Short mmCIF file of C-alpha atoms in Angstrom, two decimals:
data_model
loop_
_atom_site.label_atom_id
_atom_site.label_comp_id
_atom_site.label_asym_id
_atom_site.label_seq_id
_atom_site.Cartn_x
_atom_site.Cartn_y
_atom_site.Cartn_z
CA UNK A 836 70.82 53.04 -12.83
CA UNK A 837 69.62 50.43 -15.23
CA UNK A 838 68.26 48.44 -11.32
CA UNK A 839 66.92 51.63 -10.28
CA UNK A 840 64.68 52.03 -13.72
CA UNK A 841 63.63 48.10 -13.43
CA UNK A 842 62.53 48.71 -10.04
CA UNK A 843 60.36 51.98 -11.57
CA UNK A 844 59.15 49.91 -14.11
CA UNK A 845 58.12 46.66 -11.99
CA UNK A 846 56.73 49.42 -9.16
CA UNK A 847 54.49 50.92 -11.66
CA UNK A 848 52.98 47.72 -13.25
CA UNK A 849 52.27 46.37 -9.53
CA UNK A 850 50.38 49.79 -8.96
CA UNK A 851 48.00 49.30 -12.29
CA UNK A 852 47.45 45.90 -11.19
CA UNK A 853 46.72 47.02 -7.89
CA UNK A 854 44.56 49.78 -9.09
CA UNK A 855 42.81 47.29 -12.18
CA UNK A 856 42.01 45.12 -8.94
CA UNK A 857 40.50 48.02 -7.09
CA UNK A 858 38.67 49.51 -9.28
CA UNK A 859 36.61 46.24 -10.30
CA UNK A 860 36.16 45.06 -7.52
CA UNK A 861 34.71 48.49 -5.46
CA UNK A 862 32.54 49.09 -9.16
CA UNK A 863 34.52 52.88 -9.26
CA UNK A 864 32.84 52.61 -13.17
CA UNK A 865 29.89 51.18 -14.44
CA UNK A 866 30.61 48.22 -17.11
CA UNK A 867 29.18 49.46 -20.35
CA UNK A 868 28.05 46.66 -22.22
CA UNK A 869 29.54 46.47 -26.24
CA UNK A 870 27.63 47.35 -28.74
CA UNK A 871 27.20 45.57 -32.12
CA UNK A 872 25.46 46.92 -35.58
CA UNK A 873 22.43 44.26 -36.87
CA UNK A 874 21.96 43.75 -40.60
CA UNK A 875 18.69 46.58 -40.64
CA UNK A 876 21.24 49.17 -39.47
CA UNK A 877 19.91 49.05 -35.57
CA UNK A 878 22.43 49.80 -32.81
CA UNK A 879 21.95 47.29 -30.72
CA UNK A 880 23.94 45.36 -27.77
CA UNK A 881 25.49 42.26 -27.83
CA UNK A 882 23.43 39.55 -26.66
CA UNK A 883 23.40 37.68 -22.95
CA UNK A 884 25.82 40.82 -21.54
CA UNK A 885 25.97 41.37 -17.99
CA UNK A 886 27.19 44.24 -15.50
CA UNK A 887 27.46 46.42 -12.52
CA UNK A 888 26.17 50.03 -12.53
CA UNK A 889 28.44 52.19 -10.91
CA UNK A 890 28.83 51.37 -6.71
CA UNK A 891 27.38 47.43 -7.70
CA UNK A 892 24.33 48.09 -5.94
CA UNK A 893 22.57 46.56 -9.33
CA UNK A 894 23.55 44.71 -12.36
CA UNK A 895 22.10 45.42 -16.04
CA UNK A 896 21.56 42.70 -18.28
CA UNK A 897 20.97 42.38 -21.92
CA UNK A 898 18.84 39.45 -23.36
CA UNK A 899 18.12 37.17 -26.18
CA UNK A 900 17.21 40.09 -28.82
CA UNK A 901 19.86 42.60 -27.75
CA UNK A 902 17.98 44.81 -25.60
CA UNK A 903 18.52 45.71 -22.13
CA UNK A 904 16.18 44.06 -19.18
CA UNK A 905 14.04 40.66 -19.25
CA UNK A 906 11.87 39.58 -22.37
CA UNK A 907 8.49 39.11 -21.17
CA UNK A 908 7.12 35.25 -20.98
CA UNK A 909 4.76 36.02 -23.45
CA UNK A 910 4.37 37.79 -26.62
CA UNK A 911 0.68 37.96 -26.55
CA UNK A 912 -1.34 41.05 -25.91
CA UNK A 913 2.29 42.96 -25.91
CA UNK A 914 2.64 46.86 -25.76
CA UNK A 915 6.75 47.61 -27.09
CA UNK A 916 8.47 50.48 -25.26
CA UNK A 917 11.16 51.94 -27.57
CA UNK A 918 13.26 55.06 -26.10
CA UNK A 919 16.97 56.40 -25.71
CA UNK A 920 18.57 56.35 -22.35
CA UNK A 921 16.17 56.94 -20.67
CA UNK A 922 14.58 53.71 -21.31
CA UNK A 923 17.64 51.57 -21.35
CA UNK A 924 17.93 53.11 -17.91
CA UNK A 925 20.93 51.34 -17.12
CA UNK A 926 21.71 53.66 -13.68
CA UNK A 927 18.08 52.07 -12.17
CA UNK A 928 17.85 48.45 -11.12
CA UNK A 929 15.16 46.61 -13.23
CA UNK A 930 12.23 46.66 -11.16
CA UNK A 931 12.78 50.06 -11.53
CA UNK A 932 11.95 49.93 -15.60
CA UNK A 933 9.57 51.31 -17.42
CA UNK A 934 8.47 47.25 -18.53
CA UNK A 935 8.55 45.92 -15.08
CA UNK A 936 6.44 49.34 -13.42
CA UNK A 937 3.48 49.07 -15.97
CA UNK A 938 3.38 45.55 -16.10
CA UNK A 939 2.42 45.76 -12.18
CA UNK A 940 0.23 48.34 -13.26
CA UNK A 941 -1.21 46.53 -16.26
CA UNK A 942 -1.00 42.44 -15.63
CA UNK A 943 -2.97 41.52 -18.42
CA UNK A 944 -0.49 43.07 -21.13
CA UNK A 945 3.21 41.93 -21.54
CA UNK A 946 6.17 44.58 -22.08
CA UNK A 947 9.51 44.81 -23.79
CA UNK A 948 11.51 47.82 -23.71
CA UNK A 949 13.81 48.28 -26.35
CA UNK A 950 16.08 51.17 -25.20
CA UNK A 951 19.43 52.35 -26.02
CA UNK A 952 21.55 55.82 -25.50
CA UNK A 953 21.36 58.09 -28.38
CA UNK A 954 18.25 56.62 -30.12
CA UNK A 955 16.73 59.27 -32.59
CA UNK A 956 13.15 59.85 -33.22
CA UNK A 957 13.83 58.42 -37.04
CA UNK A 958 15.86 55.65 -35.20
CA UNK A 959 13.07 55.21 -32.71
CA UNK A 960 10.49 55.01 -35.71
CA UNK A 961 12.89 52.28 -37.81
CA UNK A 962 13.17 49.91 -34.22
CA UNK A 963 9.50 50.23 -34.08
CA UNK A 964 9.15 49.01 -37.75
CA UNK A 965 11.24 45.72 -37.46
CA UNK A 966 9.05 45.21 -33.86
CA UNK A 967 6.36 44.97 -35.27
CA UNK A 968 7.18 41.61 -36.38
CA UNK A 969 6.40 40.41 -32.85
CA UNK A 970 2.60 42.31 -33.66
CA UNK A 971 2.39 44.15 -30.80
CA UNK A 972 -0.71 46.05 -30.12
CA UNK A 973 0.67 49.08 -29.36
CA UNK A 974 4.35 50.75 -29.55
CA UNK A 975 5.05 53.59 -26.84
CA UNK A 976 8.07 55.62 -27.87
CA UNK A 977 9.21 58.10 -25.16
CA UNK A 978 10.62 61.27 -26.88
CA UNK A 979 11.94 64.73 -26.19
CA UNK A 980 12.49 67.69 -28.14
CA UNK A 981 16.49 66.68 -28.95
CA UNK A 982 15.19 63.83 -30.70
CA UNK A 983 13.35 65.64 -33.47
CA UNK A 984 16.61 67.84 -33.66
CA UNK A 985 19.11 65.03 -33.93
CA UNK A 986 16.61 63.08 -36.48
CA UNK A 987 17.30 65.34 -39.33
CA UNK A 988 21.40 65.93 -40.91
CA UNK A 989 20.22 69.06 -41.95
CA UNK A 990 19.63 70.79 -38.04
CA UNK A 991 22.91 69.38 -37.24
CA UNK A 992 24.94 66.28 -39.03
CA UNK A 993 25.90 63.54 -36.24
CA UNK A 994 27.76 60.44 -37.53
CA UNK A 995 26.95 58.47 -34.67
CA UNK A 996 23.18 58.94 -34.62
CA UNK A 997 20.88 57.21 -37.21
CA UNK A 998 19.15 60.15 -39.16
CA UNK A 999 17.24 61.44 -42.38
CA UNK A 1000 18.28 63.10 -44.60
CA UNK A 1001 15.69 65.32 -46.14
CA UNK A 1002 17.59 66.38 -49.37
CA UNK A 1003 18.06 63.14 -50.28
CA UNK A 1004 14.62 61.55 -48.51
CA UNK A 1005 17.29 58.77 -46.99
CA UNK A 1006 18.16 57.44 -43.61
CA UNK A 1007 22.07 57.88 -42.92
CA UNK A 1008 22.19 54.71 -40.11
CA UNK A 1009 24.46 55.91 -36.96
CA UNK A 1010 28.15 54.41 -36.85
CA UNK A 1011 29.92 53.22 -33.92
CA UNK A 1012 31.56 56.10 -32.58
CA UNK A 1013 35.72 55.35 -31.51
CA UNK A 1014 34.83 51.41 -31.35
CA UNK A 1015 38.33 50.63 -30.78
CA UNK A 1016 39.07 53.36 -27.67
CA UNK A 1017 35.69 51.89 -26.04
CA UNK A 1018 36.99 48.34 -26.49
CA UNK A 1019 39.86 49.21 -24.34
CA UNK A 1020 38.59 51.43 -21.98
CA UNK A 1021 35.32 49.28 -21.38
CA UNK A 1022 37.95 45.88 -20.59
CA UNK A 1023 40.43 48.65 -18.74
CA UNK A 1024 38.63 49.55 -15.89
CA UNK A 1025 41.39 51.57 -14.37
CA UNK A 1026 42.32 54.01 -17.62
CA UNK A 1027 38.26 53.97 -17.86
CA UNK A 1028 38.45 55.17 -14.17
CA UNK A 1029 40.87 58.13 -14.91
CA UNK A 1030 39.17 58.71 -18.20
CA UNK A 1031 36.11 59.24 -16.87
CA UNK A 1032 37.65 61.24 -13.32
CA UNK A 1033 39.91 63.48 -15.89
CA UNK A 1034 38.08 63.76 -19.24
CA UNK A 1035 40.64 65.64 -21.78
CA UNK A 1036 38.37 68.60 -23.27
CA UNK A 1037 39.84 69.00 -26.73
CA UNK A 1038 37.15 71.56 -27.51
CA UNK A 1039 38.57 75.29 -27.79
CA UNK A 1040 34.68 76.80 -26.73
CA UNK A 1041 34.10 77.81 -23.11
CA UNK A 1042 30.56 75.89 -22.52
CA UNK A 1043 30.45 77.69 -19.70
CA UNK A 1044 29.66 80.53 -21.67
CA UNK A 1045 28.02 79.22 -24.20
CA UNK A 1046 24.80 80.23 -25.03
CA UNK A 1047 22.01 78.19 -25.25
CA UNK A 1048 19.22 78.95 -28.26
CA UNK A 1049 15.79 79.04 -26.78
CA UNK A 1050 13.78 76.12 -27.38
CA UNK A 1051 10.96 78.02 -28.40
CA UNK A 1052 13.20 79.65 -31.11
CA UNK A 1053 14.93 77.01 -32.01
CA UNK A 1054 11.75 75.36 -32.95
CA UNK A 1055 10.40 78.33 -35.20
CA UNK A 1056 14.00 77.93 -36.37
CA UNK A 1057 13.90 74.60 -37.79
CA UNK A 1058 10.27 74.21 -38.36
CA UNK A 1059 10.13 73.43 -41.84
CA UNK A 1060 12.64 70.58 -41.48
CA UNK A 1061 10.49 69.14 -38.63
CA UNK A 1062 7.40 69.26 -40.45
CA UNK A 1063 9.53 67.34 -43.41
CA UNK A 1064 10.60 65.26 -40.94
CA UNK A 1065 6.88 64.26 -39.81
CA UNK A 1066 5.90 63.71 -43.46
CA UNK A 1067 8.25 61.39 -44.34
CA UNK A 1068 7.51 59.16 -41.07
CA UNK A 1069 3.65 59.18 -42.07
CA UNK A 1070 4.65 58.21 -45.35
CA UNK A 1071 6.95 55.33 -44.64
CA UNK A 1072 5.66 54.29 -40.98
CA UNK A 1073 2.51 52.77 -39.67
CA UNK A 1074 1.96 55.73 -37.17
CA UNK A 1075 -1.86 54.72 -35.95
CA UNK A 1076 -0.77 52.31 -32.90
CA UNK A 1077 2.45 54.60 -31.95
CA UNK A 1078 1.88 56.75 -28.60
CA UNK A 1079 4.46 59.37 -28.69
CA UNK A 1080 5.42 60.00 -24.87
CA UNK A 1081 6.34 63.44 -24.38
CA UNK A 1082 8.86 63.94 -21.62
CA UNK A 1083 7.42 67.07 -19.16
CA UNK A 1084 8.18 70.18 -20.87
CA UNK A 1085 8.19 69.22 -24.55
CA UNK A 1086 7.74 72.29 -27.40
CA UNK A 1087 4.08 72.57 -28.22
CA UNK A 1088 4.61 72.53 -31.80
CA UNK A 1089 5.82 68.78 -31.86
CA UNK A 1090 3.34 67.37 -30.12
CA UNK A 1091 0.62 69.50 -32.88
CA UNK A 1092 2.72 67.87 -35.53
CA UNK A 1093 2.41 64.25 -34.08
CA UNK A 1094 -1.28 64.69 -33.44
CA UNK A 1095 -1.81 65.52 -36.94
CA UNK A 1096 0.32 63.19 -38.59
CA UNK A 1097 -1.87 60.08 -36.85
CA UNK A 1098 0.35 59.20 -33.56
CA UNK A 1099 -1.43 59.43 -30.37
CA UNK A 1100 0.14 61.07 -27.54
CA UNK A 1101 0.33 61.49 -23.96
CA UNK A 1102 2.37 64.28 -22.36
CA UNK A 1103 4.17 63.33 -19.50
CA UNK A 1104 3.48 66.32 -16.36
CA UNK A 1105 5.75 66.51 -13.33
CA UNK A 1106 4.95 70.58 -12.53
CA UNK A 1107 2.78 69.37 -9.69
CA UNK A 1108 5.15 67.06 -8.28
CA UNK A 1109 6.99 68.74 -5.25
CA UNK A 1110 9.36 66.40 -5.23
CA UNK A 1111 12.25 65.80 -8.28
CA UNK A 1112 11.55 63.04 -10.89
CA UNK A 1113 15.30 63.60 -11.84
CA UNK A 1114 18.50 62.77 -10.00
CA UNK A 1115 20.75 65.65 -8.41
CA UNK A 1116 23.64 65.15 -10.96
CA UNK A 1117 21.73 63.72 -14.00
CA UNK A 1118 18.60 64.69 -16.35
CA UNK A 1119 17.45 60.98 -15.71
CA UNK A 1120 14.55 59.80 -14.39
CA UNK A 1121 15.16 57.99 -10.74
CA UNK A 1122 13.04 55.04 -9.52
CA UNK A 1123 10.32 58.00 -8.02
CA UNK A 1124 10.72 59.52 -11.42
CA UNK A 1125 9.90 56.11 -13.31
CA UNK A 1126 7.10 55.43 -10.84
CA UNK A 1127 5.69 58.87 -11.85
CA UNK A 1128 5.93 58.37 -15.21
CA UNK A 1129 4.46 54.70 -15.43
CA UNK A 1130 1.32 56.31 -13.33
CA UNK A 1131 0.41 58.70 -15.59
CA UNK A 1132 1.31 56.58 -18.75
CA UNK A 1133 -0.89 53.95 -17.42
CA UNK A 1134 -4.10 56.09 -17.18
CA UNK A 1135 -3.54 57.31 -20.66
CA UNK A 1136 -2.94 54.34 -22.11
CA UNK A 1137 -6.18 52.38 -20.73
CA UNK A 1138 -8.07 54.75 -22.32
CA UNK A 1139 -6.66 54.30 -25.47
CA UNK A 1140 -6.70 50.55 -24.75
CA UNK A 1141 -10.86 51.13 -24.25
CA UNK A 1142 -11.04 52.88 -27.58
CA UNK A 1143 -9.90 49.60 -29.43
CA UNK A 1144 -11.95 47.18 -28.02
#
């Protein structure tokens, strides 16, 4: 008996190291690069990472300042490109970014994205502040309606998101959610595989019928928070060389608001387009999506380019 359980035991360890082995090498996941916390509060990623998206067609990388993608070669004449997941776009190879596309678009200008999943429009607005250390000339922060919601712990409190909170006028900086479960499930790819393949649901709600609030209502619904919101970013923020990007779709009522708090703006449109910006299983943007995107960003922002000069 006690032979039969060694066998079991040695059996099952030469089956995870089989399966460890399999897994990295086919890329079954996509490595997730670690995260680390800088003294300002920023989420950002450990520096000099690299990875394989899931499949290995691509690797991400993360450079010198903790961003995903390249630094440009130059800081002069720079334009900063601050979003959430979006713009860390770590499912898209890099020539596939929103940095590389307008910087074919625009060679006389230098980019630098700084992206990362789950950045907030406060979030957004205190990255912006510590890049503008490098002086850019203009910051373009791509946004979406969630991001005014999750900006404020008063529409809905979410430990791991930087936000404001307006009782208090404070930011409440984001912690790193489960650090400990990510460290081992980011170094074992296997459990990561099955975690990801099998995710335990330890919610008691049926999302399937849950039901979604309107965004138009939810909007009216929180309006007074969003307009506190806005004030308190034209009072602590230098708002005049932002560009808010407005993903296709965006509630009318927060692009008024940015208008007339000093941002400029440029709304992104894909209801002509007869062909998807998004992928089939995802909300992101694909490389026809980014292409899209960097097209109509780059009109907009020569004009507003012409205005300074």
């Amino acid at each position: 008996m006690k032979k039969f359980i060694k066998n079991c035991i040695l059996f099952f360890l030469l089956l995870l190291i089989v399966g460890e082995f399999v897994v990295r090498f086919t890329h079954a996941v996509s490595d997730i690069p670690k995260r680390t916390i800088d003294n300002t509060g920023i989420q950002k990623y450990f520096i000099n990472q690299t990875g394989y998206w899931k499949g290995g067609d691509h690797k991400w990388k993360i450079n010198e300042l903790g961003w995903p993608g390249d630094l440009p070669s130059s800081f002069d004449k720079l334009i900063t490109i601050i979003g959430d997941s979006y713009i860390e776009n770590f499912m898209n190879p890099n020539e596939c970014h929103q940095g590389s596309l307008l910087k074919k678009r625009m060679s006389d200008y230098n980019f630098m994205e700084a992206g990362r999943s789950g950045v907030s429009f406060i979030e957004a607005m205190e990255i912006s502040k510590h890049l503008d250390s490098l002086h850019p000339i203009q910051t373009l922060i791509y946004i979406n309606d969630n991001d005014f919601y999750e900006s404020v712990t008063e529409i809905k409190k979410m430990r791991d998101i930087t936000q404001l909170n307006l009782e208090n006028n404070q930011i409440i900086y984001g912690e790193m959610k489960s650090p400990g479960l990510k460290k081992i499930l980011y170094n074992w790819k296997l459990l990561y595989y099955f975690y990801n393949r099998y995710p335990i649901n330890f919610s008691n709600k049926n999302k399937e019928n849950e039901i979604k609030e309107p965004e138009f209502d939810k909007a009216l619904k929180f309006k007074n928070e969003i307009l506190e919101l806005f004030k308190f970013i034209k009072t602590n923020y230098e708002t005049s060389s932002k560009i808010l990007i407005f993903h296709p779709k965006t509630n009318e009522y927060f692009i008024k608001l940015a208008k007339e708090h000093g941002f400029k703006t440029i709304v992104l449109d894909s209801s002509m387009d007869n062909k998807s910006w998004t992928f089939d299983y995802d909300s992101h943007w694909t490389c026809y999506g980014h292409e899209q995107v960097a097209d109509q960003i780059t009109i907009g922002l020569n004009e507003y380019l012409k205005g300074k000069e």
